[in-house]
PDB file of C-alpha atoms and ligand atoms in Angstrom:
ATOM      1  CA  MET A 924      -8.114 -10.891  -9.205  1.00 72.00           C
ATOM      2  CA  ARG A 925      -8.138  -7.126  -9.570  1.00 90.00           C
ATOM      3  CA  LYS A 926      -9.691  -5.698  -6.432  1.00 94.00           C
ATOM      4  CA  LYS A 927     -10.668  -2.215  -5.358  1.00 96.00           C
ATOM      5  CA  ILE A 928      -8.798  -1.396  -2.176  1.00 97.00           C
ATOM      6  CA  VAL A 929      -8.324   1.602   0.075  1.00 97.00           C
ATOM      7  CA  ALA A 930      -5.601   1.092   2.672  1.00 98.00           C
ATOM      8  CA  GLY A 931      -4.880   3.454   5.556  1.00 98.00           C
ATOM      9  CA  ASN A 932      -1.250   3.828   6.571  1.00 98.00           C
ATOM     10  CA  TRP A 933      -1.321   5.145  10.124  1.00 98.00           C
ATOM     11  CA  LYS A 934       2.480   5.486  10.217  1.00 98.00           C
ATOM     12  CA  MET A 935       3.899   6.203  13.729  1.00 98.00           C
ATOM     13  CA  ASN A 936       0.795   7.923  15.083  1.00 98.00           C
ATOM     14  CA  LEU A 937      -1.761   7.493  17.891  1.00 98.00           C
ATOM     15  CA  GLY A 938      -1.621   6.079  21.410  1.00 98.00           C
ATOM     16  CA  PHE A 939      -3.219   2.713  22.126  1.00 98.00           C
ATOM     17  CA  GLU A 940      -6.545   4.142  23.279  1.00 98.00           C
ATOM     18  CA  GLU A 941      -6.730   6.548  20.357  1.00 98.00           C
ATOM     19  CA  ALA A 942      -6.040   3.656  17.989  1.00 98.00           C
ATOM     20  CA  GLU A 943      -8.788   1.586  19.591  1.00 98.00           C
ATOM     21  CA  GLN A 944     -11.210   4.510  19.356  1.00 98.00           C
ATOM     22  CA  LEU A 945     -10.394   5.014  15.691  1.00 98.00           C
ATOM     23  CA  ILE A 946     -11.060   1.346  14.971  1.00 98.00           C
ATOM     24  CA  GLU A 947     -14.373   1.467  16.838  1.00 97.00           C
ATOM     25  CA  ASP A 948     -15.388   4.571  14.881  1.00 97.00           C
ATOM     26  CA  LEU A 949     -14.452   2.867  11.612  1.00 97.00           C
ATOM     27  CA  ILE A 950     -16.490  -0.212  12.529  1.00 96.00           C
ATOM     28  CA  ASP A 951     -19.556   1.960  13.267  1.00 95.00           C
ATOM     29  CA  LEU A 952     -19.249   3.706   9.925  1.00 95.00           C
ATOM     30  CA  LEU A 953     -18.604   0.505   7.998  1.00 94.00           C
ATOM     31  CA  GLU A 954     -21.744  -1.081   9.418  1.00 90.00           C
ATOM     32  CA  ASN A 955     -23.920   1.354   7.497  1.00 78.00           C
ATOM     33  CA  ILE A 956     -22.391   0.989   4.090  1.00 80.00           C
ATOM     34  CA  ASN A 957     -22.330  -1.632   1.472  1.00 76.00           C
ATOM     35  CA  MET A 958     -19.454  -1.376  -0.952  1.00 82.00           C
ATOM     36  CA  ASP A 959     -17.229  -3.622  -2.997  1.00 90.00           C
ATOM     37  CA  THR A 960     -14.085  -1.795  -1.939  1.00 94.00           C
ATOM     38  CA  GLU A 961     -11.840  -3.654   0.501  1.00 96.00           C
ATOM     39  CA  VAL A 962     -10.947  -1.430   3.433  1.00 97.00           C
ATOM     40  CA  VAL A 963      -7.542  -2.061   5.017  1.00 98.00           C
ATOM     41  CA  ILE A 964      -5.940  -0.419   8.024  1.00 98.00           C
ATOM     42  CA  CYS A 965      -2.205  -0.561   8.696  1.00 98.00           C
ATOM     43  CA  PRO A 966      -1.620   0.402  12.342  1.00 98.00           C
ATOM     44  CA  PRO A 967       1.778   0.359  14.107  1.00 98.00           C
ATOM     45  CA  PHE A 968       3.051  -3.081  15.191  1.00 98.00           C
ATOM     46  CA  PRO A 969       1.952  -2.896  18.864  1.00 98.00           C
ATOM     47  CA  TYR A 970      -1.676  -2.394  17.837  1.00 98.00           C
ATOM     48  CA  LEU A 971      -1.884  -5.145  15.230  1.00 98.00           C
ATOM     49  CA  GLU A 972      -3.241  -7.831  17.525  1.00 97.00           C
ATOM     50  CA  MET A 973      -5.949  -5.540  18.844  1.00 98.00           C
ATOM     51  CA  ALA A 974      -6.833  -4.474  15.274  1.00 98.00           C
ATOM     52  CA  SER A 975      -6.843  -8.074  14.129  1.00 97.00           C
ATOM     53  CA  ASP A 976      -9.245  -9.026  16.962  1.00 97.00           C
ATOM     54  CA  TYR A 977     -11.635  -6.226  15.979  1.00 97.00           C
ATOM     55  CA  ALA A 978     -11.350  -7.225  12.310  1.00 97.00           C
ATOM     56  CA  GLN A 979     -12.860 -10.643  13.134  1.00 94.00           C
ATOM     57  CA  GLU A 980     -16.126  -8.813  13.862  1.00 91.00           C
ATOM     58  CA  SER A 981     -16.049  -6.398  10.937  1.00 94.00           C
ATOM     59  CA  THR A 982     -15.382  -6.210   7.220  1.00 94.00           C
ATOM     60  CA  PHE A 983     -12.006  -4.473   7.235  1.00 97.00           C
ATOM     61  CA  LYS A 984      -8.652  -6.188   6.854  1.00 97.00           C
ATOM     62  CA  VAL A 985      -5.418  -5.477   8.686  1.00 98.00           C
ATOM     63  CA  GLY A 986      -1.977  -4.806   7.256  1.00 98.00           C
ATOM     64  CA  ALA A 987       1.424  -4.184   8.822  1.00 98.00           C
ATOM     65  CA  GLN A 988       3.606  -1.258   7.819  1.00 98.00           C
ATOM     66  CA  ASN A 989       6.802  -3.293   7.626  1.00 98.00           C
ATOM     67  CA  LEU A 990       8.279  -6.741   8.156  1.00 98.00           C
ATOM     68  CA  SER A 991      11.762  -8.129   8.572  1.00 98.00           C
ATOM     69  CA  ALA A 992      13.905  -9.177   5.641  1.00 98.00           C
ATOM     70  CA  PHE A 993      14.964 -12.145   7.833  1.00 98.00           C
ATOM     71  CA  GLY A 994      12.982 -15.244   8.725  1.00 97.00           C
ATOM     72  CA  SER A 995      13.615 -15.598  12.469  1.00 97.00           C
ATOM     73  CA  GLY A 996      16.336 -15.547  15.115  1.00 97.00           C
ATOM     74  CA  ALA A 997      18.784 -13.040  16.558  1.00 98.00           C
ATOM     75  CA  TYR A 998      17.554  -9.850  14.901  1.00 98.00           C
ATOM     76  CA  THR A 999      16.704  -7.583  17.832  1.00 98.00           C
ATOM     77  CA  GLY A1000      13.730  -5.337  17.255  1.00 97.00           C
ATOM     78  CA  GLU A1001      12.583  -7.034  14.075  1.00 98.00           C
ATOM     79  CA  VAL A1002       9.126  -8.473  13.357  1.00 98.00           C
ATOM     80  CA  SER A1003       8.970 -11.474  11.054  1.00 98.00           C
ATOM     81  CA  GLY A1004       6.494 -12.439   8.389  1.00 98.00           C
ATOM     82  CA  ALA A1005       5.721 -15.599  10.371  1.00 98.00           C
ATOM     83  CA  MET A1006       4.763 -13.473  13.393  1.00 98.00           C
ATOM     84  CA  LEU A1007       2.414 -11.414  11.240  1.00 98.00           C
ATOM     85  CA  GLN A1008       0.896 -14.527   9.767  1.00 97.00           C
ATOM     86  CA  SER A1009       0.320 -15.913  13.261  1.00 96.00           C
ATOM     87  CA  MET A1010      -1.768 -12.808  14.051  1.00 95.00           C
ATOM     88  CA  ASP A1011      -3.873 -13.173  10.859  1.00 94.00           C
ATOM     89  CA  ILE A1012      -2.392 -10.091   9.228  1.00 98.00           C
ATOM     90  CA  THR A1013      -3.428 -10.002   5.581  1.00 97.00           C
ATOM     91  CA  TYR A1014      -1.251  -7.288   4.056  1.00 98.00           C
ATOM     92  CA  CYS A1015       2.117  -5.619   4.566  1.00 98.00           C
ATOM     93  CA  ILE A1016       3.314  -2.320   3.131  1.00 98.00           C
ATOM     94  CA  ILE A1017       6.781  -2.846   1.649  1.00 98.00           C
ATOM     95  CA  GLY A1018       9.067  -0.240   0.101  1.00 97.00           C
ATOM     96  CA  HIS A1019       7.308   2.850   1.405  1.00 98.00           C
ATOM     97  CA  SER A1020       9.385   5.906   0.495  1.00 97.00           C
ATOM     98  CA  GLU A1021       9.835   6.745   4.190  1.00 98.00           C
ATOM     99  CA  ARG A1022      11.460   3.346   4.729  1.00 98.00           C
ATOM    100  CA  ARG A1023      13.577   3.774   1.606  1.00 96.00           C
ATOM    101  CA  LYS A1024      14.674   7.220   2.783  1.00 96.00           C
ATOM    102  CA  TYR A1025      15.007   7.081   6.597  1.00 97.00           C
ATOM    103  CA  PHE A1026      15.948   3.416   6.963  1.00 97.00           C
ATOM    104  CA  GLU A1027      17.970   3.118   3.769  1.00 96.00           C
ATOM    105  CA  GLU A1028      15.964   0.184   2.499  1.00 97.00           C
ATOM    106  CA  ASN A1029      17.428  -0.665  -0.877  1.00 95.00           C
ATOM    107  CA  ASP A1030      16.222  -2.873  -3.710  1.00 93.00           C
ATOM    108  CA  LYS A1031      18.042  -5.925  -2.335  1.00 94.00           C
ATOM    109  CA  MET A1032      16.480  -5.583   1.111  1.00 97.00           C
ATOM    110  CA  LEU A1033      13.039  -4.979  -0.379  1.00 98.00           C
ATOM    111  CA  THR A1034      13.339  -8.093  -2.519  1.00 97.00           C
ATOM    112  CA  ALA A1035      14.077 -10.066   0.665  1.00 98.00           C
ATOM    113  CA  LYS A1036      11.061  -8.507   2.391  1.00 98.00           C
ATOM    114  CA  VAL A1037       8.797  -9.355  -0.527  1.00 98.00           C
ATOM    115  CA  ASN A1038      10.081 -12.945  -0.325  1.00 98.00           C
ATOM    116  CA  GLN A1039       9.362 -13.084   3.408  1.00 98.00           C
ATOM    117  CA  ALA A1040       5.834 -11.827   2.795  1.00 98.00           C
ATOM    118  CA  MET A1041       5.311 -14.455   0.100  1.00 98.00           C
ATOM    119  CA  ALA A1042       6.675 -17.256   2.278  1.00 98.00           C
ATOM    120  CA  ASN A1043       4.142 -16.349   4.959  1.00 98.00           C
ATOM    121  CA  GLN A1044       1.065 -15.763   2.772  1.00 98.00           C
ATOM    122  CA  ILE A1045       1.089 -12.027   3.427  1.00 98.00           C
ATOM    123  CA  ILE A1046       0.087  -9.816   0.520  1.00 98.00           C
ATOM    124  CA  PRO A1047       2.680  -7.112  -0.182  1.00 98.00           C
ATOM    125  CA  ILE A1048       1.455  -3.599  -0.883  1.00 98.00           C
ATOM    126  CA  PHE A1049       4.617  -2.679  -2.742  1.00 98.00           C
ATOM    127  CA  CYS A1050       5.238   1.076  -2.983  1.00 98.00           C
ATOM    128  CA  VAL A1051       7.024   2.790  -5.843  1.00 98.00           C
ATOM    129  CA  GLY A1052       7.360   6.417  -6.808  1.00 98.00           C
ATOM    130  CA  GLU A1053       9.758   9.113  -7.892  1.00 98.00           C
ATOM    131  CA  SER A1054      11.105  12.095  -5.963  1.00 97.00           C
ATOM    132  CA  LEU A1055      10.499  15.673  -7.081  1.00 97.00           C
ATOM    133  CA  PRO A1056      13.982  16.117  -8.632  1.00 97.00           C
ATOM    134  CA  GLU A1057      13.464  12.847 -10.506  1.00 97.00           C
ATOM    135  CA  ARG A1058      10.127  14.033 -11.881  1.00 97.00           C
ATOM    136  CA  GLU A1059      11.569  17.423 -12.788  1.00 97.00           C
ATOM    137  CA  ALA A1060      14.379  15.670 -14.642  1.00 97.00           C
ATOM    138  CA  GLU A1061      11.696  13.580 -16.398  1.00 97.00           C
ATOM    139  CA  LYS A1062      13.145  10.402 -14.927  1.00 98.00           C
ATOM    140  CA  HIS A1063       9.927   9.274 -13.233  1.00 98.00           C
ATOM    141  CA  PHE A1064       9.209   6.401 -15.613  1.00 98.00           C
ATOM    142  CA  GLN A1065      12.800   5.207 -15.393  1.00 98.00           C
ATOM    143  CA  VAL A1066      12.768   5.300 -11.569  1.00 98.00           C
ATOM    144  CA  VAL A1067       9.460   3.489 -11.219  1.00 98.00           C
ATOM    145  CA  ARG A1068      10.543   0.909 -13.807  1.00 98.00           C
ATOM    146  CA  ARG A1069      13.662   0.132 -11.765  1.00 97.00           C
ATOM    147  CA  GLN A1070      11.716  -0.118  -8.510  1.00 97.00           C
ATOM    148  CA  VAL A1071       9.068  -2.416  -9.960  1.00 98.00           C
ATOM    149  CA  ARG A1072      11.577  -4.639 -11.758  1.00 97.00           C
ATOM    150  CA  HIS A1073      14.054  -4.926  -8.876  1.00 97.00           C
ATOM    151  CA  GLY A1074      11.446  -5.317  -6.163  1.00 97.00           C
ATOM    152  CA  LEU A1075       8.989  -7.672  -7.809  1.00 98.00           C
ATOM    153  CA  PHE A1076      10.006  -9.160 -11.123  1.00 98.00           C
ATOM    154  CA  HIS A1077      11.982 -12.013  -9.555  1.00 97.00           C
ATOM    155  CA  LEU A1078       8.613 -13.487  -8.512  1.00 98.00           C
ATOM    156  CA  ASP A1079       7.057 -16.237 -10.587  1.00 97.00           C
ATOM    157  CA  THR A1080       3.625 -15.572 -12.091  1.00 98.00           C
ATOM    158  CA  HIS A1081       1.737 -17.363  -9.346  1.00 97.00           C
ATOM    159  CA  GLU A1082       3.471 -15.252  -6.682  1.00 97.00           C
ATOM    160  CA  PHE A1083       3.226 -11.988  -8.588  1.00 98.00           C
ATOM    161  CA  GLU A1084      -0.520 -12.390  -8.997  1.00 97.00           C
ATOM    162  CA  LYS A1085      -0.890 -11.828  -5.239  1.00 97.00           C
ATOM    163  CA  VAL A1086       0.947  -8.495  -5.181  1.00 98.00           C
ATOM    164  CA  ILE A1087      -0.678  -5.062  -4.836  1.00 98.00           C
ATOM    165  CA  ILE A1088       1.321  -2.110  -6.160  1.00 98.00           C
ATOM    166  CA  ALA A1089       0.976   1.433  -4.809  1.00 98.00           C
ATOM    167  CA  TYR A1090       2.203   4.309  -6.966  1.00 98.00           C
ATOM    168  CA  GLU A1091       3.159   7.015  -4.504  1.00 98.00           C
ATOM    169  CA  PRO A1092       5.100   9.944  -5.933  1.00 98.00           C
ATOM    170  CA  VAL A1093       7.354  11.005  -3.064  1.00 97.00           C
ATOM    171  CA  TRP A1094       6.583  14.681  -3.672  1.00 97.00           C
ATOM    172  CA  ALA A1095       2.913  14.001  -3.020  1.00 97.00           C
ATOM    173  CA  ILE A1096       3.296  12.147   0.287  1.00 97.00           C
ATOM    174  CA  GLY A1097       2.221  14.261   3.229  1.00 93.00           C
ATOM    175  CA  THR A1098       2.637  17.486   1.260  1.00 95.00           C
ATOM    176  CA  GLY A1099      -0.975  18.314   0.437  1.00 94.00           C
ATOM    177  CA  ILE A1100       0.001  18.248  -3.248  1.00 96.00           C
ATOM    178  CA  ASN A1101      -1.534  15.217  -4.909  1.00 94.00           C
ATOM    179  CA  ALA A1102      -0.581  13.985  -8.354  1.00 96.00           C
ATOM    180  CA  THR A1103      -3.035  15.157 -10.962  1.00 97.00           C
ATOM    181  CA  PRO A1104      -5.497  12.485 -12.076  1.00 97.00           C
ATOM    182  CA  GLN A1105      -3.715  12.505 -15.451  1.00 97.00           C
ATOM    183  CA  GLN A1106      -0.289  11.961 -13.870  1.00 98.00           C
ATOM    184  CA  ALA A1107      -1.670   9.077 -11.808  1.00 98.00           C
ATOM    185  CA  ALA A1108      -3.447   7.490 -14.789  1.00 98.00           C
ATOM    186  CA  GLU A1109      -0.329   7.806 -16.947  1.00 98.00           C
ATOM    187  CA  MET A1110       1.936   6.114 -14.393  1.00 98.00           C
ATOM    188  CA  HIS A1111      -0.571   3.383 -13.589  1.00 98.00           C
ATOM    189  CA  ALA A1112      -0.852   2.607 -17.313  1.00 98.00           C
ATOM    190  CA  TYR A1113       2.938   2.534 -17.575  1.00 98.00           C
ATOM    191  CA  ILE A1114       3.278   0.127 -14.623  1.00 98.00           C
ATOM    192  CA  ARG A1115       0.653  -2.109 -16.208  1.00 98.00           C
ATOM    193  CA  THR A1116       2.654  -2.119 -19.454  1.00 98.00           C
ATOM    194  CA  LEU A1117       5.744  -3.260 -17.547  1.00 98.00           C
ATOM    195  CA  ILE A1118       3.746  -6.050 -15.909  1.00 98.00           C
ATOM    196  CA  ALA A1119       2.312  -7.111 -19.282  1.00 98.00           C
ATOM    197  CA  GLU A1120       5.826  -7.326 -20.771  1.00 98.00           C
ATOM    198  CA  ARG A1121       7.015  -9.549 -17.927  1.00 98.00           C
ATOM    199  CA  TYR A1122       3.935 -11.623 -17.038  1.00 98.00           C
ATOM    200  CA  GLY A1123       1.482 -11.148 -19.919  1.00 98.00           C
ATOM    201  CA  GLN A1124      -1.578  -8.968 -20.461  1.00 97.00           C
ATOM    202  CA  GLU A1125      -3.969 -11.035 -18.390  1.00 97.00           C
ATOM    203  CA  VAL A1126      -1.810 -10.770 -15.269  1.00 98.00           C
ATOM    204  CA  ALA A1127      -1.353  -7.042 -15.891  1.00 98.00           C
ATOM    205  CA  ASP A1128      -5.092  -6.536 -16.242  1.00 98.00           C
ATOM    206  CA  ASN A1129      -5.666  -8.370 -12.970  1.00 98.00           C
ATOM    207  CA  THR A1130      -3.093  -6.445 -10.915  1.00 98.00           C
ATOM    208  CA  THR A1131      -4.450  -3.965  -8.394  1.00 98.00           C
ATOM    209  CA  ILE A1132      -2.555  -0.665  -8.544  1.00 98.00           C
ATOM    210  CA  LEU A1133      -3.298   1.943  -5.879  1.00 98.00           C
ATOM    211  CA  TYR A1134      -2.521   5.643  -5.896  1.00 98.00           C
ATOM    212  CA  GLY A1135      -1.024   7.267  -2.805  1.00 98.00           C
ATOM    213  CA  GLY A1136      -0.045  10.833  -1.956  1.00 97.00           C
ATOM    214  CA  SER A1137      -2.195  13.447  -0.211  1.00 96.00           C
ATOM    215  CA  CYS A1138      -5.467  11.649  -0.919  1.00 97.00           C
ATOM    216  CA  THR A1139      -8.491  13.325   0.629  1.00 97.00           C
ATOM    217  CA  SER A1140     -12.245  12.926   0.273  1.00 97.00           C
ATOM    218  CA  LYS A1141     -12.096  15.939  -2.066  1.00 97.00           C
ATOM    219  CA  ASN A1142      -9.579  14.645  -4.591  1.00 97.00           C
ATOM    220  CA  ALA A1143     -10.221  10.885  -4.260  1.00 97.00           C
ATOM    221  CA  PRO A1144     -13.336  10.701  -6.491  1.00 97.00           C
ATOM    222  CA  GLU A1145     -11.477  12.090  -9.516  1.00 97.00           C
ATOM    223  CA  LEU A1146      -8.263  10.169  -8.825  1.00 97.00           C
ATOM    224  CA  PHE A1147     -10.075   6.869  -8.321  1.00 97.00           C
ATOM    225  CA  ALA A1148     -12.194   7.433 -11.436  1.00 96.00           C
ATOM    226  CA  GLN A1149      -9.093   7.231 -13.634  1.00 96.00           C
ATOM    227  CA  PRO A1150      -8.676   4.114 -15.714  1.00 92.00           C
ATOM    228  CA  GLY A1151      -6.184   1.820 -14.028  1.00 96.00           C
ATOM    229  CA  VAL A1152      -6.442   3.451 -10.596  1.00 97.00           C
ATOM    230  CA  ASP A1153      -7.877   0.747  -8.349  1.00 97.00           C
ATOM    231  CA  GLY A1154      -8.017   2.647  -5.077  1.00 97.00           C
ATOM    232  CA  GLY A1155      -5.617   4.325  -2.731  1.00 98.00           C
ATOM    233  CA  LEU A1156      -2.972   4.118  -0.048  1.00 98.00           C
ATOM    234  CA  VAL A1157      -3.893   6.896   2.359  1.00 98.00           C
ATOM    235  CA  GLY A1158      -1.660   8.374   5.062  1.00 98.00           C
ATOM    236  CA  GLY A1159      -2.767  11.430   7.052  1.00 97.00           C
ATOM    237  CA  ALA A1160      -6.414  11.244   6.034  1.00 98.00           C
ATOM    238  CA  SER A1161      -6.698   7.676   7.349  1.00 98.00           C
ATOM    239  CA  LEU A1162      -6.383   8.930  10.933  1.00 98.00           C
ATOM    240  CA  LYS A1163      -9.895  10.401  10.871  1.00 98.00           C
ATOM    241  CA  ALA A1164     -12.615   7.766  10.620  1.00 98.00           C
ATOM    242  CA  ALA A1165     -15.233   9.809   8.744  1.00 97.00           C
ATOM    243  CA  GLU A1166     -12.737  11.228   6.259  1.00 98.00           C
ATOM    244  CA  PHE A1167     -11.183   7.825   5.616  1.00 97.00           C
ATOM    245  CA  ILE A1168     -14.542   6.181   5.019  1.00 96.00           C
ATOM    246  CA  GLU A1169     -15.522   9.011   2.649  1.00 96.00           C
ATOM    247  CA  ILE A1170     -12.360   8.239   0.677  1.00 97.00           C
ATOM    248  CA  CYS A1171     -13.256   4.528   0.646  1.00 96.00           C
ATOM    249  CA  LYS A1172     -16.718   5.395  -0.641  1.00 94.00           C
ATOM    250  CA  SER A1173     -15.207   7.444  -3.495  1.00 94.00           C
ATOM    251  CA  ILE A1174     -14.555   4.328  -5.544  1.00 91.00           C
ATOM    252  CA  LYS A1175     -17.434   3.742  -7.920  1.00 82.00           C
TER     253      LYS A1175
HETATM  254  C1  LIG M 771       1.512   7.419   2.610  1.00 95.25           C
HETATM  255  O1  LIG M 771       2.227   7.609   3.574  1.00 95.25           O
HETATM  256  O2  LIG M 771       1.485   6.301   2.061  1.00 95.25           O
HETATM  257  C2  LIG M 771       0.695   8.525   2.117  1.00 95.25           C
HETATM  258  C3  LIG M 771       0.119   8.398   0.959  1.00 95.25           C
HETATM  259  O3  LIG M 771       0.601   9.618   2.935  1.00 95.25           O
HETATM  260  P1  LIG M 771      -0.378  10.898   2.745  1.00 95.25           P
HETATM  261  O4  LIG M 771      -1.717  10.370   2.345  1.00 95.25           O
HETATM  262  O5  LIG M 771      -0.392  11.555   4.087  1.00 95.25           O
HETATM  263  O6  LIG M 771       0.230  11.735   1.678  1.00 95.25           O
END
């Protein structure tokens, strides 16, 4: 089912007490609003259990920012899909451009991570997006096509129907330069065409596709009003409760 979602990617920010305070502030703000949008927070691993406990008493869901490509065993420092499942984690960001860039996560590794998420009933928020040189060379459709196909199109229909896609142009992440609403709408429509070719129109119409990249409460209303934009993946602006909730409320 196509849902409206706003997910906050906290990245590697905040101490434990700051994280707890942010969650408490979010809960207070969420109590006063009634909206159809699903609100998701993706804190760092050490805070997931605390976030998950708070989530039992509120309406938000919790996602991880990463998971291991391996199932279990001698993989020092890794966190498995099964561990996330055991903490009631609903979502996991996979393929974020920072992981692709700084941790050299390639298509093969991301496929394995998607499979681990699937095996443990965790919903992947699968990120795709082109770099600035790729956009300038007009290769953005080609790049996103490769990422979507290699990362997700091995899934059968039943599995794919669970996936959330986030279009995050790399040049828009953390730069203060968001994609224009037209650029976002165009890419979301293109991704939906790819899905329709592989899985059929009905599956494409039911796939939630988020926009990410310098979302703020100022630009979110116009971005989220575009056809095919079903919400956002928000980085920096998700670290301030009031701003994040304003962004969540931007979806009409
Ligand atoms: C992100 O990291 O997914 C992101 C969209 O970051 P920001 O909102 O800070 O650009």
